[in-house]
PDB file of C-alpha atoms in Angstrom:
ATOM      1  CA  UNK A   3      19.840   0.053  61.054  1.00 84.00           C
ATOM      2  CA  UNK A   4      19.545  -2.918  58.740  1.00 89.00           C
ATOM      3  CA  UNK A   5      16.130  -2.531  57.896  1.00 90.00           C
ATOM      4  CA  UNK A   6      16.801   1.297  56.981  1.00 91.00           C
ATOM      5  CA  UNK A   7      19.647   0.149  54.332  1.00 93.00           C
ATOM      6  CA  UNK A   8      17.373  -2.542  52.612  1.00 93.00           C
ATOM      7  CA  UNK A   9      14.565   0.220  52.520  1.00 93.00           C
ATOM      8  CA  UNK A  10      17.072   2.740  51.167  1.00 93.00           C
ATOM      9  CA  UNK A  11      18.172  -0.018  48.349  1.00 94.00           C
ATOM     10  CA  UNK A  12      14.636  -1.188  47.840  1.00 95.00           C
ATOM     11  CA  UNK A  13      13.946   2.832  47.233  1.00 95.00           C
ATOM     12  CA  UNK A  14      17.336   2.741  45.207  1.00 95.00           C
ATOM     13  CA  UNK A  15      15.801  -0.188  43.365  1.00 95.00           C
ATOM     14  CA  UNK A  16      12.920   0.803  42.467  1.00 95.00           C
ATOM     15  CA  UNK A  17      14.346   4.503  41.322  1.00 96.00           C
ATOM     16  CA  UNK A  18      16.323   2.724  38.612  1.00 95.00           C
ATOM     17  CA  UNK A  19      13.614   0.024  37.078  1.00 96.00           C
ATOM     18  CA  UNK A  20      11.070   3.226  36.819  1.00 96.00           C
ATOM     19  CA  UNK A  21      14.356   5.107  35.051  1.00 96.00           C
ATOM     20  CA  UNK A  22      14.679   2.210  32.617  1.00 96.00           C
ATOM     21  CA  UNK A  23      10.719   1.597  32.082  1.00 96.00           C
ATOM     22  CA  UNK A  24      10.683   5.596  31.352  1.00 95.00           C
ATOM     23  CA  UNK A  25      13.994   5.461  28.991  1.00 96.00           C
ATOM     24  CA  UNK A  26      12.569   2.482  26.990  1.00 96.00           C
ATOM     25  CA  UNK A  27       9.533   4.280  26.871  1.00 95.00           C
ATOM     26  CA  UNK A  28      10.616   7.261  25.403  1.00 96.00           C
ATOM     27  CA  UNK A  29      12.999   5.483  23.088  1.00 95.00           C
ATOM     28  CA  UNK A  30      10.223   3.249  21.871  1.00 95.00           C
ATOM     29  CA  UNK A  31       7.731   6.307  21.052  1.00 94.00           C
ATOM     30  CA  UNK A  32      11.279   8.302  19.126  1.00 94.00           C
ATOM     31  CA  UNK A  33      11.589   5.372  16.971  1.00 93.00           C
ATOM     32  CA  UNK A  34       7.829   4.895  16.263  1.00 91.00           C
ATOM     33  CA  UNK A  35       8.034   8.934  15.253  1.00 90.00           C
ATOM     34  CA  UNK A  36      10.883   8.572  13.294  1.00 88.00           C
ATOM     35  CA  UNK A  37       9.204   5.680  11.293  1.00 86.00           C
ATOM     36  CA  UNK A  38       6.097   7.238  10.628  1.00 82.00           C
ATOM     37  CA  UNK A  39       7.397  10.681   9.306  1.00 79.00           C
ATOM     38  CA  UNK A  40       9.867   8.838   7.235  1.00 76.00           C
ATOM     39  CA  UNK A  41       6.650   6.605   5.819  1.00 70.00           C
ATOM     40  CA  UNK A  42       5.090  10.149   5.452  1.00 66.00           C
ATOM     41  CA  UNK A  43       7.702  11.153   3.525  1.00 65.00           C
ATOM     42  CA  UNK A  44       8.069   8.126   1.008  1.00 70.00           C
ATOM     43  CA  UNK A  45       6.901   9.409  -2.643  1.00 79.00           C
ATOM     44  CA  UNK A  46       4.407   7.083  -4.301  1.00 84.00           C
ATOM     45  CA  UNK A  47       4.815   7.897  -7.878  1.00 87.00           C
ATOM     46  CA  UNK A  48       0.638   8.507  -9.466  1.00 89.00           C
ATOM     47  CA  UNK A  49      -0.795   5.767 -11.664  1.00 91.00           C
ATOM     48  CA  UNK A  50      -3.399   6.685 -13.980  1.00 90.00           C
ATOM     49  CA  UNK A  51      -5.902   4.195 -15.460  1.00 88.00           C
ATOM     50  CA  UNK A  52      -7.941   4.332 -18.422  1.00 84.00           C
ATOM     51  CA  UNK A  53      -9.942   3.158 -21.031  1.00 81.00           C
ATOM     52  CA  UNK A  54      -9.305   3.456 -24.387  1.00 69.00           C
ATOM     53  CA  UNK A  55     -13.140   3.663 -24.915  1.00 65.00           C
ATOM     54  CA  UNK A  56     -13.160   6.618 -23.020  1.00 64.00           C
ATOM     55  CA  UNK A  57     -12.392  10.139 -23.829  1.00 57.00           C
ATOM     56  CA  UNK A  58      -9.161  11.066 -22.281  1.00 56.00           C
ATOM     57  CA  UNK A  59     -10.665  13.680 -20.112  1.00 60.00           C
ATOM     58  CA  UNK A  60     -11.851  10.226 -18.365  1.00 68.00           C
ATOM     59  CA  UNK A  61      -8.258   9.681 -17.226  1.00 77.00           C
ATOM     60  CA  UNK A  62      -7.953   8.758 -13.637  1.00 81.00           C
ATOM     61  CA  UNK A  63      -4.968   9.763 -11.683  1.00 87.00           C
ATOM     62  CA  UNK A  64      -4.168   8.296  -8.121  1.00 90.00           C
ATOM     63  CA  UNK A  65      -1.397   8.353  -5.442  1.00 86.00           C
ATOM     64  CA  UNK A  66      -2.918   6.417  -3.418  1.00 88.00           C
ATOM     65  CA  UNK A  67      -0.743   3.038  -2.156  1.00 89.00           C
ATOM     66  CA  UNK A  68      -3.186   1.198  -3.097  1.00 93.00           C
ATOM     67  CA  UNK A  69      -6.373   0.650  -5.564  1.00 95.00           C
ATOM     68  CA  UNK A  70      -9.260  -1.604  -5.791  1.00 96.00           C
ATOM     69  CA  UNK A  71     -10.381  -2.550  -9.348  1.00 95.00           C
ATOM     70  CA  UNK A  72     -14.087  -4.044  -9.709  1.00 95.00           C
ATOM     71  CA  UNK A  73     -17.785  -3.039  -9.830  1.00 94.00           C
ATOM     72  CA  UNK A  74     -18.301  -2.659  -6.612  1.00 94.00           C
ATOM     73  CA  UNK A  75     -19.049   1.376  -5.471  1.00 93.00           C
ATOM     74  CA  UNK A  76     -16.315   0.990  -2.872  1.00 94.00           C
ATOM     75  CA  UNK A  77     -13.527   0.079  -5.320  1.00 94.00           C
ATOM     76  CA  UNK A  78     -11.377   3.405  -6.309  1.00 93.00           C
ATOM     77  CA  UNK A  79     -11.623   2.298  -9.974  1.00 91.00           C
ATOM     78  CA  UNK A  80     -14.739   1.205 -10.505  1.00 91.00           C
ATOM     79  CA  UNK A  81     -16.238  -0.881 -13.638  1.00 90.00           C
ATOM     80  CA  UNK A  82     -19.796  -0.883 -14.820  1.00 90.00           C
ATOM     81  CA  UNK A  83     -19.400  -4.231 -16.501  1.00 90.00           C
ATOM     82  CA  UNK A  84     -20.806  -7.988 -15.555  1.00 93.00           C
ATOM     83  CA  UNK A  85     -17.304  -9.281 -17.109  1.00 93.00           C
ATOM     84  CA  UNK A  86     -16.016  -7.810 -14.316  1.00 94.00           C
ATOM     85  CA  UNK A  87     -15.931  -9.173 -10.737  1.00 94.00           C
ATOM     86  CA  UNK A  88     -17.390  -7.078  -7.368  1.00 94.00           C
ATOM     87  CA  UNK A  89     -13.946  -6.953  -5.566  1.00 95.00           C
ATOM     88  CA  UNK A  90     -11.776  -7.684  -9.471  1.00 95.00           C
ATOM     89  CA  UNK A  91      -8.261  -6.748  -9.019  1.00 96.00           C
ATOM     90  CA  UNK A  92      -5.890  -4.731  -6.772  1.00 96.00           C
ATOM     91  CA  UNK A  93      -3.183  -2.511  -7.603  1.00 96.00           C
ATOM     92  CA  UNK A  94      -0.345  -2.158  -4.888  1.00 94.00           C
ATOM     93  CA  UNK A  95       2.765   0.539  -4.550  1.00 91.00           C
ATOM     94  CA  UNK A  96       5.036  -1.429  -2.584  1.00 88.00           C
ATOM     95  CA  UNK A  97       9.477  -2.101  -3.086  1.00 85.00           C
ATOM     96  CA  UNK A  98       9.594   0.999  -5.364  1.00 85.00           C
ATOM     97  CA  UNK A  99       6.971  -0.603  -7.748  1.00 91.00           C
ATOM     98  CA  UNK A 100       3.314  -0.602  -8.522  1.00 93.00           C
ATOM     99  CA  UNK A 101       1.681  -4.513  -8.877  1.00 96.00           C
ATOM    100  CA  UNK A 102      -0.974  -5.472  -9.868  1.00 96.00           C
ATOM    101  CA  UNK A 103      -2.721  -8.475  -8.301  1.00 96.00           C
ATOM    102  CA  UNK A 104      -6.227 -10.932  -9.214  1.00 95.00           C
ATOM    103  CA  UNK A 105      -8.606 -11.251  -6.338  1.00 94.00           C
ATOM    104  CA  UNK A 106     -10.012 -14.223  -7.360  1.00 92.00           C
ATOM    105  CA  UNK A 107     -12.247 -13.213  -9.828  1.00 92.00           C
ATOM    106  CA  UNK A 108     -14.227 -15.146 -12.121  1.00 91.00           C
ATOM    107  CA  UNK A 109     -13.694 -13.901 -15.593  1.00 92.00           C
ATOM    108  CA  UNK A 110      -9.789 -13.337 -14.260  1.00 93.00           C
ATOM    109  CA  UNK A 111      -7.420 -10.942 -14.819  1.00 95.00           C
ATOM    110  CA  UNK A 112      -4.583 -10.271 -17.470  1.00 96.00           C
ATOM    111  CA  UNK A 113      -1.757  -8.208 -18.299  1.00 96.00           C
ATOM    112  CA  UNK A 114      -0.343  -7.847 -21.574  1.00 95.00           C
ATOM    113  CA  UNK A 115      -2.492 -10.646 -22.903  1.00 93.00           C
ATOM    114  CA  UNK A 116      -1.265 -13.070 -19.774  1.00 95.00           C
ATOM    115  CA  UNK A 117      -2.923 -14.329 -17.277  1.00 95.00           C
ATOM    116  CA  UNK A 118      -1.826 -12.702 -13.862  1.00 95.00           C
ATOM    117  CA  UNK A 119      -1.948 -15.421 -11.325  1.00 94.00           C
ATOM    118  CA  UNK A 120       0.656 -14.141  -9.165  1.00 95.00           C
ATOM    119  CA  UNK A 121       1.332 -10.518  -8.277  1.00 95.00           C
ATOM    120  CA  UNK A 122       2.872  -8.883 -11.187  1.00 96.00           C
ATOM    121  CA  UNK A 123       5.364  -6.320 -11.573  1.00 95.00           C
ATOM    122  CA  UNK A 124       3.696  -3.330 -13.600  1.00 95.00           C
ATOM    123  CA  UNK A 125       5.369  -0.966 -16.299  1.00 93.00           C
ATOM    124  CA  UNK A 126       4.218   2.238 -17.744  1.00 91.00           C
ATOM    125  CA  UNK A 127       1.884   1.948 -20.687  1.00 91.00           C
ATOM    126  CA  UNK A 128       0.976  -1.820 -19.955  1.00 94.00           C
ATOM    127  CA  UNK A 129      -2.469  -3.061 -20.717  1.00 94.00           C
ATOM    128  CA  UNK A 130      -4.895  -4.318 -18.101  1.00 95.00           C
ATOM    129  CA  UNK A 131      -7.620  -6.567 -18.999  1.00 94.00           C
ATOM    130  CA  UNK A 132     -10.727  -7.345 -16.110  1.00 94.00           C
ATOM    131  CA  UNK A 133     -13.256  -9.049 -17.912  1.00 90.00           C
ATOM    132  CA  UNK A 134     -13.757  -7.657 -21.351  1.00 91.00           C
ATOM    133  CA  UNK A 135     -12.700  -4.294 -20.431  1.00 91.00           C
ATOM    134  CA  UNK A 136      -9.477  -2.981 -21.226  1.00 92.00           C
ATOM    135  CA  UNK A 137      -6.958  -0.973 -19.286  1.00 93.00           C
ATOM    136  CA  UNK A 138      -3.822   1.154 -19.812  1.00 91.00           C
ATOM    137  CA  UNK A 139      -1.697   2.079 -17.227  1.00 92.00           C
ATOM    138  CA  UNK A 140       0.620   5.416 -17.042  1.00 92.00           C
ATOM    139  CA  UNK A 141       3.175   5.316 -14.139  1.00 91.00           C
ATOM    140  CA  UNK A 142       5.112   8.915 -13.037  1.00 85.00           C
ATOM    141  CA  UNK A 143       8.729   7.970 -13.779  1.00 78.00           C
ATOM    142  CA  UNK A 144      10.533   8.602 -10.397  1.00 67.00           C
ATOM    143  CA  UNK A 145      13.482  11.736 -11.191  1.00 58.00           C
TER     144      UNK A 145
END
């Protein structure tokens, strides 16, 4: 009779941890859900780069979170110049805010005439300058 009871809360037991594992489980995945759909859901406002040398049909426009600057073909805006570094610069979307950031490049990187050593804050219409290229930048105002 003994052994029956310890079997039954053994059984009992082991009822209850796989309820738990399960619950924790499911909450676990929920959460995960939740998170991604609300990432999904986060506007990133488009930046546009470009040139002033260009014509303005050149004007790149991106919502992408974020952007490689350089000469290398995998960078998303990319710069047929030897000023200008393989892997130059990097633009980020993250608080709220786009940034702009040097990737240790040789010739450097500046914005607004100042050397960006540090990841930067960037504004609409500031200038970007990677090598002896220059840059403006156009940000979509968030309504």
């Amino acid at each position: 009779m003994l052994a029956v009871t310890i079997l039954v809360l053994r059984v009992c037991l082991l009822l209850a941890l796989l309820s738990f594992l399960g619950w924790s489980v499911y909450t676990l995945w929920w959460e995960l859900k939740f998170q991604s759909e609300s990432l999904a859901a986060q506007k990133i406002p488009w930046i546009s780069v470009f040139n002033d040398q260009e014509a303005a049909d050149q004007k790149q426009v991106f919502t992408k979170p974020e952007l490689q600057i350089g000469r290398d073909a995998s960078c998303d805006i990319r710069i047929n110049d030897e000023t200008v570094s393989n892997q130059h610069a990097r633009l980020s979307y993250r608080n709220k805010q786009w940034w702009i950031e040097d990737l240790l490049s040789t010739n450097g990187t500046f914005l607004n005439d100042e050397r960006v050593e540090t990841p930067t804050i960037l504004i609409n219409e500031d200038e970007i300058r990677v090598g002896k290229v220059l840059l403006t930048i156009e940000i979509q105002p968030l309504a």
